Short mmCIF file of C-alpha atoms and ligand atoms in Angstrom, two decimals:
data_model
loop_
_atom_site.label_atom_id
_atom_site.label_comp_id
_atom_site.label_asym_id
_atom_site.label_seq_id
_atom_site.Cartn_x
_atom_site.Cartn_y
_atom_site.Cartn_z
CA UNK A 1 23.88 -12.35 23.13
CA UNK A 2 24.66 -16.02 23.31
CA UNK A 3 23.29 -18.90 20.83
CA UNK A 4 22.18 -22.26 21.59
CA UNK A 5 21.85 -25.40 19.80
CA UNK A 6 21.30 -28.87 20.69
CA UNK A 7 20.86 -32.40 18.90
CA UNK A 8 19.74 -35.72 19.79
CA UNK A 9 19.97 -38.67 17.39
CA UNK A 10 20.13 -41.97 17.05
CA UNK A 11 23.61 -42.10 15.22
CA UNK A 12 26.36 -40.34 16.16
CA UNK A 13 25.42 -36.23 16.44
CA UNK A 14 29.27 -34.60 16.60
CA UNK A 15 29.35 -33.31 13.82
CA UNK A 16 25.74 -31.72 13.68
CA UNK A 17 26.56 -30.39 16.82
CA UNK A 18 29.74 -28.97 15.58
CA UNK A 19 28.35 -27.00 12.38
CA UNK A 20 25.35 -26.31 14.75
CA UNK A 21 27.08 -24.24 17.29
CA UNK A 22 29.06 -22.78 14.71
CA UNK A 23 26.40 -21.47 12.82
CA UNK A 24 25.45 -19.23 16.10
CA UNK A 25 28.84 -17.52 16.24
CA UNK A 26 27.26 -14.25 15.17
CA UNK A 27 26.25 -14.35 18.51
CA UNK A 28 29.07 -13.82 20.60
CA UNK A 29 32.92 -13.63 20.63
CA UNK A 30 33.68 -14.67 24.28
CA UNK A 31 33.48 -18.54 24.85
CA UNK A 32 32.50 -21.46 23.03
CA UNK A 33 31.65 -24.55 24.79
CA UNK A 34 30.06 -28.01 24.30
CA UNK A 35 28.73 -30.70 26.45
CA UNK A 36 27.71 -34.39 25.67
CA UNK A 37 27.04 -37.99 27.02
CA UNK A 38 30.00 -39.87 25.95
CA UNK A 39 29.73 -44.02 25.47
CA UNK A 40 30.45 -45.02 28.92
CA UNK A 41 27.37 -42.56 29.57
CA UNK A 42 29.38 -39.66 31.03
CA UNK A 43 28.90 -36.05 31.04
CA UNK A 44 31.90 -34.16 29.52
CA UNK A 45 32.11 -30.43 28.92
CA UNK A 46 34.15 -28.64 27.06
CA UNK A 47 35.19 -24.83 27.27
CA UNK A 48 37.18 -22.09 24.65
CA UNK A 49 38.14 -18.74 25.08
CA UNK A 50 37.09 -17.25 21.39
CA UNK A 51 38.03 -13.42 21.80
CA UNK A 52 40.52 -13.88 19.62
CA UNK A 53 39.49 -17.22 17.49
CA UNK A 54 36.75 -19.20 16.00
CA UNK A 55 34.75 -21.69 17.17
CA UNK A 56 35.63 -23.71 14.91
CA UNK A 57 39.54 -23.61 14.87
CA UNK A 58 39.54 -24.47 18.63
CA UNK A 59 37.12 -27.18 18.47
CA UNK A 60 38.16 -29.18 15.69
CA UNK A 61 40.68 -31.09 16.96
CA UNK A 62 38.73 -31.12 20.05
CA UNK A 63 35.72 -33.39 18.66
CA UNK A 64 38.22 -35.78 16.24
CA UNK A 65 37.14 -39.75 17.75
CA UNK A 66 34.36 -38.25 19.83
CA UNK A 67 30.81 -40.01 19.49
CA UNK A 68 27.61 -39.27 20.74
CA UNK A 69 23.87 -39.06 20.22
CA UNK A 70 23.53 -36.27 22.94
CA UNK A 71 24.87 -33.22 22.68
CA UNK A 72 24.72 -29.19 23.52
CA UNK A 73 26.85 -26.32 22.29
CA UNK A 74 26.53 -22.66 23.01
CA UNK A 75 28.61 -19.58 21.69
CA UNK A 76 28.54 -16.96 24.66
CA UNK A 77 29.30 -13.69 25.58
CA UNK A 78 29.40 -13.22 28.88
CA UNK A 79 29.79 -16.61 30.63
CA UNK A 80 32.11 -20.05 29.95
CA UNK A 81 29.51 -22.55 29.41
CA UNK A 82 27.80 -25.50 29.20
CA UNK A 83 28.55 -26.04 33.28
CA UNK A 84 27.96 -29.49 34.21
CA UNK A 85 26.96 -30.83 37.61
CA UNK A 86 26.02 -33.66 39.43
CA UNK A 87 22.16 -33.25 41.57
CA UNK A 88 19.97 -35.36 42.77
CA UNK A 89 18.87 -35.53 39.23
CA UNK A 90 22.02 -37.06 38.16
CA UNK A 91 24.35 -35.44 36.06
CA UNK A 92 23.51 -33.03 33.93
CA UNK A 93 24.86 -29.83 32.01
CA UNK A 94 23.24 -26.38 31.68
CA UNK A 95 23.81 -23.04 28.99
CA UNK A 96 21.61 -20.46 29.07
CA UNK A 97 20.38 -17.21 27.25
CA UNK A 98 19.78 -13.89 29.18
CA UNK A 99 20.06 -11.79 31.78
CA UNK A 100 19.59 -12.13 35.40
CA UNK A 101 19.37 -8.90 36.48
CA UNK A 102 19.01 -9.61 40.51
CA UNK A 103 21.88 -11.89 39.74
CA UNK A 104 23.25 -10.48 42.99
CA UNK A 105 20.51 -10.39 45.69
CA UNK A 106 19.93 -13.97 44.50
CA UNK A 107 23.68 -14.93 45.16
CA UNK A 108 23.99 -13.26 48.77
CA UNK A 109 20.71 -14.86 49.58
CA UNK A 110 21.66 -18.13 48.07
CA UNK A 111 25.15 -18.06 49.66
CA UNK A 112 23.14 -17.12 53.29
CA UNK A 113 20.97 -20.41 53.08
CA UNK A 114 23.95 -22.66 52.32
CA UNK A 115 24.58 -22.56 48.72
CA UNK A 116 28.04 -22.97 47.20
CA UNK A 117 29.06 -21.28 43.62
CA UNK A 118 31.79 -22.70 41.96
CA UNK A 119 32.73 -20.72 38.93
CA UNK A 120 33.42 -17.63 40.25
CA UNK A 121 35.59 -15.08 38.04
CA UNK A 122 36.38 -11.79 40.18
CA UNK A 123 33.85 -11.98 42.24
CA UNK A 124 31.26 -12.41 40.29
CA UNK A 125 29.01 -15.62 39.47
CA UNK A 126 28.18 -17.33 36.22
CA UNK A 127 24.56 -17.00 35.25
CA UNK A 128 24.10 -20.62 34.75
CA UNK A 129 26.12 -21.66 38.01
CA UNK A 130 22.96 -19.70 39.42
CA UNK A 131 19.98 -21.32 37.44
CA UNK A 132 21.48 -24.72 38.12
CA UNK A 133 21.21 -23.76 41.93
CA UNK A 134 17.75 -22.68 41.37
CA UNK A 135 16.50 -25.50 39.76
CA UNK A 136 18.22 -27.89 42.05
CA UNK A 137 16.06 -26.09 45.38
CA UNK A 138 12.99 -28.35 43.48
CA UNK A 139 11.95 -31.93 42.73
CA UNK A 140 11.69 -32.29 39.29
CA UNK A 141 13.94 -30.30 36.69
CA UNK A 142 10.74 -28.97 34.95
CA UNK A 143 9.21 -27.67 38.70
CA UNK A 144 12.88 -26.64 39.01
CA UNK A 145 13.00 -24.56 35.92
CA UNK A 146 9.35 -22.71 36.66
CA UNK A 147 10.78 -22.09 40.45
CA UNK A 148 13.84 -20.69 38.61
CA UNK A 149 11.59 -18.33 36.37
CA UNK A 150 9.75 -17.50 39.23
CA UNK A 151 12.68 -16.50 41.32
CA UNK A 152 14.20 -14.43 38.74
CA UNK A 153 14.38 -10.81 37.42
CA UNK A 154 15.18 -10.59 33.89
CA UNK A 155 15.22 -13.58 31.31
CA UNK A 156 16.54 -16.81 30.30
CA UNK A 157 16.37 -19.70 27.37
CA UNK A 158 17.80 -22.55 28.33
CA UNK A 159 18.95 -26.26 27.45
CA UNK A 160 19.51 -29.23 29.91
CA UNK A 161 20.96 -31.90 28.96
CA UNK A 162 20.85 -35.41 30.81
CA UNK A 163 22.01 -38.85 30.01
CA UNK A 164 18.47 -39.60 28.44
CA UNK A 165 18.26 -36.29 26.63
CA UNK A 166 17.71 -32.45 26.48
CA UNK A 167 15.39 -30.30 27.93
CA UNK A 168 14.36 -26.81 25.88
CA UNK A 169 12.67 -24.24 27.83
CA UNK A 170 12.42 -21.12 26.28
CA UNK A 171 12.24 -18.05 28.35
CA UNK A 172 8.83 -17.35 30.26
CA UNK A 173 8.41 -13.82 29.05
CA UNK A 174 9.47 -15.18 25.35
CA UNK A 175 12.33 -12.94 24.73
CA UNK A 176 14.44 -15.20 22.85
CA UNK A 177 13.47 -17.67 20.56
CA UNK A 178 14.11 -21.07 20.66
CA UNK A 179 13.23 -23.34 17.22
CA UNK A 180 12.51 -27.33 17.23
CA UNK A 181 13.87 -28.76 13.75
CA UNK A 182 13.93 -32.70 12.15
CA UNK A 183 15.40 -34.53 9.67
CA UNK A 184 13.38 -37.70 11.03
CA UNK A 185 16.45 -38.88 12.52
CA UNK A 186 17.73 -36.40 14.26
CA UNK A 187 16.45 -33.39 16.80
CA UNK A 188 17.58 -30.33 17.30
CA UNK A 189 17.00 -27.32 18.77
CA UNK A 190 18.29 -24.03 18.03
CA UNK A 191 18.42 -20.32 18.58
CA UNK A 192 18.95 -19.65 15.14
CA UNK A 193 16.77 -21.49 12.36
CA UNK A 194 19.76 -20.28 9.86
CA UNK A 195 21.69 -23.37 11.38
CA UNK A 196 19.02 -25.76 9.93
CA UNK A 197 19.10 -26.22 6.29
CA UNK A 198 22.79 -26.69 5.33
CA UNK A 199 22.77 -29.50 8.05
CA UNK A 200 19.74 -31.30 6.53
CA UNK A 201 16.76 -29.71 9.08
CA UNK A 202 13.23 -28.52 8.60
CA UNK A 203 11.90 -26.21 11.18
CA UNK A 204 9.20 -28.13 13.00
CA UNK A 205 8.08 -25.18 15.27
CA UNK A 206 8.83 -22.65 17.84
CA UNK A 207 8.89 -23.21 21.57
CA UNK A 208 5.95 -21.30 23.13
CA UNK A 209 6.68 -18.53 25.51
CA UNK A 210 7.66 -20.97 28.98
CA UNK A 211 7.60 -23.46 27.28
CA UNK A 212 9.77 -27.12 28.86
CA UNK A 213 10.35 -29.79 25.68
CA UNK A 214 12.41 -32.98 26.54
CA UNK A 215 13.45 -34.24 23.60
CA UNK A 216 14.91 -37.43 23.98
CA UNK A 217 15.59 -40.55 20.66
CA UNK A 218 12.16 -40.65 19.93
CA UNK A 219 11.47 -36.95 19.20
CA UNK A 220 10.51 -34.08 21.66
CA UNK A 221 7.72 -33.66 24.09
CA UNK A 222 6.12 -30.98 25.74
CA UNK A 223 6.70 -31.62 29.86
CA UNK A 224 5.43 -27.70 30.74
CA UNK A 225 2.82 -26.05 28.18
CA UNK A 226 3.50 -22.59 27.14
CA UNK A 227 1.92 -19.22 26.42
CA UNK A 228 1.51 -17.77 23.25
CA UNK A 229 1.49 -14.26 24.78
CA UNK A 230 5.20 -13.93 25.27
CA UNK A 231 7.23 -10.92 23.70
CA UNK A 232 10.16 -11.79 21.08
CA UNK A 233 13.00 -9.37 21.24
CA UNK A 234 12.46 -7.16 18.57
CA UNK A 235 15.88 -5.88 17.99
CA UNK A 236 16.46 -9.64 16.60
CA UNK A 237 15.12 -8.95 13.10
CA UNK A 238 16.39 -5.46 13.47
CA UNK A 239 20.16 -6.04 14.07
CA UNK A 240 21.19 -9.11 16.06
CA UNK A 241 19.74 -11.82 14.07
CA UNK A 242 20.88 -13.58 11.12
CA UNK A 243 19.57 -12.43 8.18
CA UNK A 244 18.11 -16.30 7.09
CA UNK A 245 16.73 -17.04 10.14
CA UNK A 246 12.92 -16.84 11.23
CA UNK A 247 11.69 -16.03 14.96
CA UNK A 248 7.60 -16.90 15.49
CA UNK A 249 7.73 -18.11 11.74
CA UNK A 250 8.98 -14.02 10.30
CA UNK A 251 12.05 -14.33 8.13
CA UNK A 252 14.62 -11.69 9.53
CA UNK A 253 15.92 -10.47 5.97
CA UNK A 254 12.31 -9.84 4.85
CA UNK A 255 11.69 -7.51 7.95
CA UNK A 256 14.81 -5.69 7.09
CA UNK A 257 13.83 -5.18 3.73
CA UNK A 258 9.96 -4.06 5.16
CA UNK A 259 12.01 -1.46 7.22
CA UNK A 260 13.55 0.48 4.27
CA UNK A 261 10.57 0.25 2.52
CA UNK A 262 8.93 1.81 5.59
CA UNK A 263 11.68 4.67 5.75
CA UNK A 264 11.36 5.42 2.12
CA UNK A 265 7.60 5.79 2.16
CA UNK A 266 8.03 8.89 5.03
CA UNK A 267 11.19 10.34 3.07
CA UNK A 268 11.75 12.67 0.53
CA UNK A 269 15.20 13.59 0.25
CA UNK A 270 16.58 13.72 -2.84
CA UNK A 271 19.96 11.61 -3.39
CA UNK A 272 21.71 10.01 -6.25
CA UNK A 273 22.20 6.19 -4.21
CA UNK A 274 21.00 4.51 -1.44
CA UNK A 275 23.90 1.80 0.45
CA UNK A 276 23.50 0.14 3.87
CA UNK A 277 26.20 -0.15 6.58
CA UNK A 278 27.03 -3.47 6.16
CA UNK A 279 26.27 -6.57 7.44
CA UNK A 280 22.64 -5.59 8.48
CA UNK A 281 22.02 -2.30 7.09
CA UNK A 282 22.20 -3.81 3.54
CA UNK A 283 18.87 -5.29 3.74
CA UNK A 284 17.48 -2.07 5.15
CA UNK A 285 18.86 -0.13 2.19
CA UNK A 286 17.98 -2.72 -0.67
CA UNK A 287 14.08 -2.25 1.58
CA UNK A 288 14.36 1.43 0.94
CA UNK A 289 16.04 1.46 -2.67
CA UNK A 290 13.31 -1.24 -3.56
CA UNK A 291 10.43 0.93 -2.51
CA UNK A 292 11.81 4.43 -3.74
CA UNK A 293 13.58 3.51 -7.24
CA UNK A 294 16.77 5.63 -5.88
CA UNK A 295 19.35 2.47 -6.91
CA UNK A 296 20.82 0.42 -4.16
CA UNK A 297 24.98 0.61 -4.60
CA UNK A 298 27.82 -0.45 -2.60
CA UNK A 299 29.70 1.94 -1.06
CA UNK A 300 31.57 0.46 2.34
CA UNK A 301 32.71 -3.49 1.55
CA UNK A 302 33.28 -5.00 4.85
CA UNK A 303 37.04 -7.07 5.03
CA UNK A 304 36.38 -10.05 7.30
CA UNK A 305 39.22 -11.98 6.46
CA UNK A 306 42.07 -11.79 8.97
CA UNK A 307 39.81 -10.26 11.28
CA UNK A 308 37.39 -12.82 12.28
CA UNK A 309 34.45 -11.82 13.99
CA UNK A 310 35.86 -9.57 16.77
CA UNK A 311 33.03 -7.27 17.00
CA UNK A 312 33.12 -6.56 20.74
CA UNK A 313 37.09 -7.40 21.49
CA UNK A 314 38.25 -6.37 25.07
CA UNK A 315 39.59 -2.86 24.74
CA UNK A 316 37.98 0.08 23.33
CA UNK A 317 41.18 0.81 21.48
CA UNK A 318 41.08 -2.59 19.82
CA UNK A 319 37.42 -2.44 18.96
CA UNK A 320 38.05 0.75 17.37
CA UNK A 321 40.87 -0.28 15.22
CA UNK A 322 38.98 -3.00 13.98
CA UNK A 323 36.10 -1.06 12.73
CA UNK A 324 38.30 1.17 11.02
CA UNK A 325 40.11 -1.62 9.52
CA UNK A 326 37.18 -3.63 8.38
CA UNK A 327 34.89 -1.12 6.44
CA UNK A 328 36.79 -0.30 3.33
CA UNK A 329 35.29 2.72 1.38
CA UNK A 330 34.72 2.95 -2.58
CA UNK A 331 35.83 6.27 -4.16
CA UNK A 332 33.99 4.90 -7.42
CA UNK A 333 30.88 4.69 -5.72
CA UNK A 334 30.90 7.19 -3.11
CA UNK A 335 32.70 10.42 -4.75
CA UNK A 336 30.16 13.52 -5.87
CA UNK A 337 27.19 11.66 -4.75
CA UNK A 338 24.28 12.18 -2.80
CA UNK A 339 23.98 9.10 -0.11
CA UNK A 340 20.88 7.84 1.81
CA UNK A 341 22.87 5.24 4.09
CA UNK A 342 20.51 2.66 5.77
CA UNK A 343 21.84 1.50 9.48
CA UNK A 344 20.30 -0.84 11.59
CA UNK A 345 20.40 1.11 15.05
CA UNK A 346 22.51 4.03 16.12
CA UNK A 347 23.91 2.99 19.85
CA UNK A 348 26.93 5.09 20.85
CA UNK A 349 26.93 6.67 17.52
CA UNK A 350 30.72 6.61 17.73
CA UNK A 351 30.72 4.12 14.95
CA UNK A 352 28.71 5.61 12.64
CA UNK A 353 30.67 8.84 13.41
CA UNK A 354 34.13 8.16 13.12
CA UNK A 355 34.56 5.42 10.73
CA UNK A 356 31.44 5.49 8.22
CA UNK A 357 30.29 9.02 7.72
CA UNK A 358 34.34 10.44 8.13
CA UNK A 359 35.07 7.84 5.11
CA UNK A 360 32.21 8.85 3.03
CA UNK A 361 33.24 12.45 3.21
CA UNK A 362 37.03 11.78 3.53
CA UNK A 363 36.06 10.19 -0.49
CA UNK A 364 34.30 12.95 -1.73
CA UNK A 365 30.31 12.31 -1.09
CA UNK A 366 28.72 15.19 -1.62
CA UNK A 367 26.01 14.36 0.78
CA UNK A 368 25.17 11.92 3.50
CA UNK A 369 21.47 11.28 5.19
CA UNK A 370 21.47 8.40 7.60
CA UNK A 371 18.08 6.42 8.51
CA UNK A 372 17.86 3.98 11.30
CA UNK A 373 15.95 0.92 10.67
CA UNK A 374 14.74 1.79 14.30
CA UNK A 375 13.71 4.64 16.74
CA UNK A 376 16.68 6.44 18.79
CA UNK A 377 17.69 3.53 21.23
CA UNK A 378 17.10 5.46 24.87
CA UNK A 379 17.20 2.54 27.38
CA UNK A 380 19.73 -0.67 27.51
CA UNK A 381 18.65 -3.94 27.41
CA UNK A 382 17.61 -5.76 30.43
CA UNK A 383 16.81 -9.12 29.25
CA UNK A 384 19.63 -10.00 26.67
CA UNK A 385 22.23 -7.55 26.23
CA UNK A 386 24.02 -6.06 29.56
CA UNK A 387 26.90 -4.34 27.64
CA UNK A 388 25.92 -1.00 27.74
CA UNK A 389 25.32 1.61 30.07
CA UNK A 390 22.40 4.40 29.50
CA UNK A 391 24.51 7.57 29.71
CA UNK A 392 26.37 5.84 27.06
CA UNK A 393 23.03 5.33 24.15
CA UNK A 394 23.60 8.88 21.36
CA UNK A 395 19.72 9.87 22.01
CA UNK A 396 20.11 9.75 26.07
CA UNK A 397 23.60 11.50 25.50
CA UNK A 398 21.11 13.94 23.41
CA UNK A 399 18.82 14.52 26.30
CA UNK A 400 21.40 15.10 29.07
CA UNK A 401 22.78 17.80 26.64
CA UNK A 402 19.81 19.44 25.91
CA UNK A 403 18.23 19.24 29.25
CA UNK A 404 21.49 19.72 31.52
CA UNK A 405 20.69 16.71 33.06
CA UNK A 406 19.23 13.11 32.65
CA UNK A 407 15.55 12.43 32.81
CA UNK A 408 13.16 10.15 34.91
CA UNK A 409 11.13 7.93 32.74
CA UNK A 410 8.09 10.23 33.63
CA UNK A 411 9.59 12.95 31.98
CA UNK A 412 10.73 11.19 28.65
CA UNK A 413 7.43 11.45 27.10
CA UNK A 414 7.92 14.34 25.13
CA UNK A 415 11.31 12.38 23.82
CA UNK A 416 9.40 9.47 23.07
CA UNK A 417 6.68 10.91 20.52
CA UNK A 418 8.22 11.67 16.94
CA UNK A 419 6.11 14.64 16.71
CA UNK A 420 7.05 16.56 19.54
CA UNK A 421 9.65 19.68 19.19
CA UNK A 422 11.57 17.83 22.13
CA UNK A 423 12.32 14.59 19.50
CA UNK A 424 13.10 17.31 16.82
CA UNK A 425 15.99 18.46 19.23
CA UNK A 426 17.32 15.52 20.15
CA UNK A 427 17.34 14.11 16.68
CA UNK A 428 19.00 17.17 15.34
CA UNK A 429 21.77 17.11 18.46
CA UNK A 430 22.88 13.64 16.83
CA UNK A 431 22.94 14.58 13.49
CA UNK A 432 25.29 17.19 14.48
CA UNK A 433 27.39 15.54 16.46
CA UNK A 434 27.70 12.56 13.40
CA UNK A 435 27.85 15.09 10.92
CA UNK A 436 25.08 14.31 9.45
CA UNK A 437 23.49 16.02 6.25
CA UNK A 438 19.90 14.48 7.47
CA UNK A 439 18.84 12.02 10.42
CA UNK A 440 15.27 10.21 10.04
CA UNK A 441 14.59 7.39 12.39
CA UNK A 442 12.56 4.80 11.84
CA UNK A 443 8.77 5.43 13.81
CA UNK A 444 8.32 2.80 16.07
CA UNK A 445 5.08 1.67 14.60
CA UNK A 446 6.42 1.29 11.14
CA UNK A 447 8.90 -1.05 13.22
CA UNK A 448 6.43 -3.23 14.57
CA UNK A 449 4.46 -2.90 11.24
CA UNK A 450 7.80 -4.21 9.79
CA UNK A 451 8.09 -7.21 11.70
CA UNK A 452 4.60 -7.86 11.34
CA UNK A 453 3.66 -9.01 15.07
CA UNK A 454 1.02 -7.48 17.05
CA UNK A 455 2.50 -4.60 19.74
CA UNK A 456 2.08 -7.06 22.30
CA UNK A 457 3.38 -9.65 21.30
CA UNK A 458 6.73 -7.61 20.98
CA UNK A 459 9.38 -6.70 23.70
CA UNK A 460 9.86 -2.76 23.01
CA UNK A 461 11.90 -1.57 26.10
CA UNK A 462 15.42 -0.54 23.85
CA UNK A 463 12.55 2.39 22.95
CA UNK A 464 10.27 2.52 25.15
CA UNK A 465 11.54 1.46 28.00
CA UNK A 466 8.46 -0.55 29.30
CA UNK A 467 8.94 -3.67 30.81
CA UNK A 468 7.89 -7.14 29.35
S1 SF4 B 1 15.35 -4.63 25.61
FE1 SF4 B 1 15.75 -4.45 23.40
S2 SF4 B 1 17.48 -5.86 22.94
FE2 SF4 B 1 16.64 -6.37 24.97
S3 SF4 B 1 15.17 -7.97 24.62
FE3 SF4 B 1 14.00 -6.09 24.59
S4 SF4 B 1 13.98 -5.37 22.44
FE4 SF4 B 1 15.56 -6.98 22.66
#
């Protein structure tokens, strides 16, 4: 994931800028970077390694003196950005959010008619090195953009920024969100509408689906009109998005809280407590405690300090050791008790597996029935998240177990419909191999019923594996 935010205002913006960015550092653990017009009207970037820091610590000193009414930030994590360059537009700096899954035929192709790529790490390119040379092959930065869209395979959310201000465009298809916010003052734009109110914002509205805003000192404008077909990325108010914020308008912790109501209305296991994997399963569980009467406790308390918010550090090893330092188990609550434990997701499972259930037991519960917020995850993400690989997702781990083999996607039918013996199986393979008392996942209709968003308006492919 990566988070964007920008500001333009006509005092100085740093500090927005530097609270806004910050606020998006859920988002990702590799590289924070900023990117403004300085006084003299230059274009200065800025770029941190934060595997193993905070935004804010490296920044900090980085922004003490600095003024500006112009300004991007992004927390990434996959590429360095902003990346600034100077085109026949003048200069200008780019930081994007998605996936560019042709990234490579685009490069050799590029590289065949003459183009040059300048941050290049191993070998491979940096997704906004890429768009930049896209949008560059065009006349105007908005015809630039919709050539870029057109040219690629996957997604992207961007932000421009020039001397005279910042282009938004969010994503053609819509995947991720981009929200327009005011304090009369001041503009910004955002990934997150959680970075709004502490910094003095309203949410004005969301970008439409391919939508291009310039938003310059006298407030935005829309250069390239939008859709309002596109498909948000559902696994935002699932798992990835902050529990304040809203995408189209839908408050994230309210569709968490719709989700456990959801899997309490199909359940009826009996149990003593319900508790949530925290961060996000909490919501899910206080949903499903709120809508059965079983009482929402605490069971897992989540140590963040010291640890910061190295969710995906480098090695395996290290990611490991962290997520069996940072969940701390309760014998008080968790000893002799029956436990429905709300989750967002299950991915791997390994999680879930080795340092969640193995506590609860390791303390005494007496039983422990886990329910997803979401159906069994079977394909990876092709528009935001390229981290994981399918024979790596529990439920497709399931399947090639059960079946001696992986599966086309005209043969996952049967694995696809709750109802069928085929689900049954491969539900009851991963409650095994978690060591599970029960498994129910969340029915993908109770999902979208959750969010509250017609089907279509929804990107589905984590489940369903149909493309937006
Ligand atoms: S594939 Fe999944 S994670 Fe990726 S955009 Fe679609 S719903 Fe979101």
């Amino acid at each position: 994931m990566t988070g964007l935010f920008g500001v333009v205002g006509r005092s100085n913006v740093v500090s927005t800028l530097f609270y806004g960015t910050d606020y998006h550092s859920h988002l990702g653990t590799k590289y924070g970077g900023i990117a403004y017009v300085d006084d003299k009207g230059d274009t200065i970037k800025k770029i941190h390694d934060i595997n193993n820091t905070q935004f804010k610590s490296k920044f900090t000193d980085e922004i003490k003196g600095s003024s500006s009414n112009i300004m991007i930030g992004v927390i990434s994590d996959k590429d360095p950005q902003p990346l600034t360059f100077l085109s026949k537009f003048g200069p200008f700096a780019v930081c994007m959010n998605g996936l560019i899954v042709n990234k490579e035929e685009l490069k050799d192709s590029m590289i065949s008619d003459g183009t040059s790529f300048a941050e290049v790490y191993h070998g491979d390119i940096n997704q906004s090195d890429l768009l930049a040379n896209l949008i560059n092959k065009k006349d105007s930065i908005e015809d630039g953009i919709q050539y870029m869209w057109d040219s690629i395979d996957g997604a992207a959310s961007l932000l421009i920024m020039t001397p005279n201000g910042i282009y938004a465009a969010r994503d053609r298809k819509g995947i991720s969100p981009l929200v327009l916010g005011t304090d009369g003052s001041r503009w910004v734009v955002a990934s997150e509408s959680s970075s709004f109110p502490n910094l003095g914002f309203k949410v004005e509205r969301f970008l439409a689906s391919g939508e291009i805003v310039f938003i310059s000192m006298t407030g935005p404008e829309t250069v390239m009109q939008g859709s309002p077909c596109g498909k948000t990325c559902a696994f935002l108010w699932v798992y990835t998005g902050f529990p304040s914020s809203s995408y189209e308008g839908i408050n994230t912790e309210v569709v968490r809280e719709n989700c456990g109501r959801f899997l309490a209305r199909r359940d009826d296991v009996k149990a003593d407590l319900v508790a949530g994997v925290p961060d996000s399963g909490t919501a899910h569980a206080i949903g499903y405690a709120m809508e059965s009467g079983i009482p929402f406790r605490r069971v897992l308390h989540k140590y963040t300090p010291g640890y910061g918010r190295s969710y995906t550090p480098l090695t395996q090893e290290d990611r490991d050791r962290i997520a069996l330092m940072k969940l701390i188990p309760n014998k008080e609550t968790i000893e002799g008790n029956r436990i429905i434990l709300c989750e967002d997701s299950i991915v791997r499972g390994t999680q879930l597996k080795n340092f969640t259930v193995k506590k609860l037991r390791q303390a005494g519960a007496r039983e422990v029935h886990a329910r997803p917020a979401c159906p069994p995850l079977l394909y990876p993400c092709r528009y935001m998240l390229s981290t994981r690989r399918i024979e790596e997702l529990a439920a497709r781990k399931a399947i090639i177990d059960i079946e001696g083999r992986d599966l086309d996607d005209q043969e996952m039918a049967e694995y696809l419909d709750p109802d069928s013996e085929k689900y049954r199986m491969m539900v009851d393979h991963i409650r095994r191999d978690l060591d599970l008392d029960t498994l129910r996942f969340q029915r993908l209709e109770d999902m979208i019923e959750a969010i509250g968003l017609p089907r279509e308006r929804l990107c589905l492919y984590c489940w369903t594996g149909e493309r937006v």
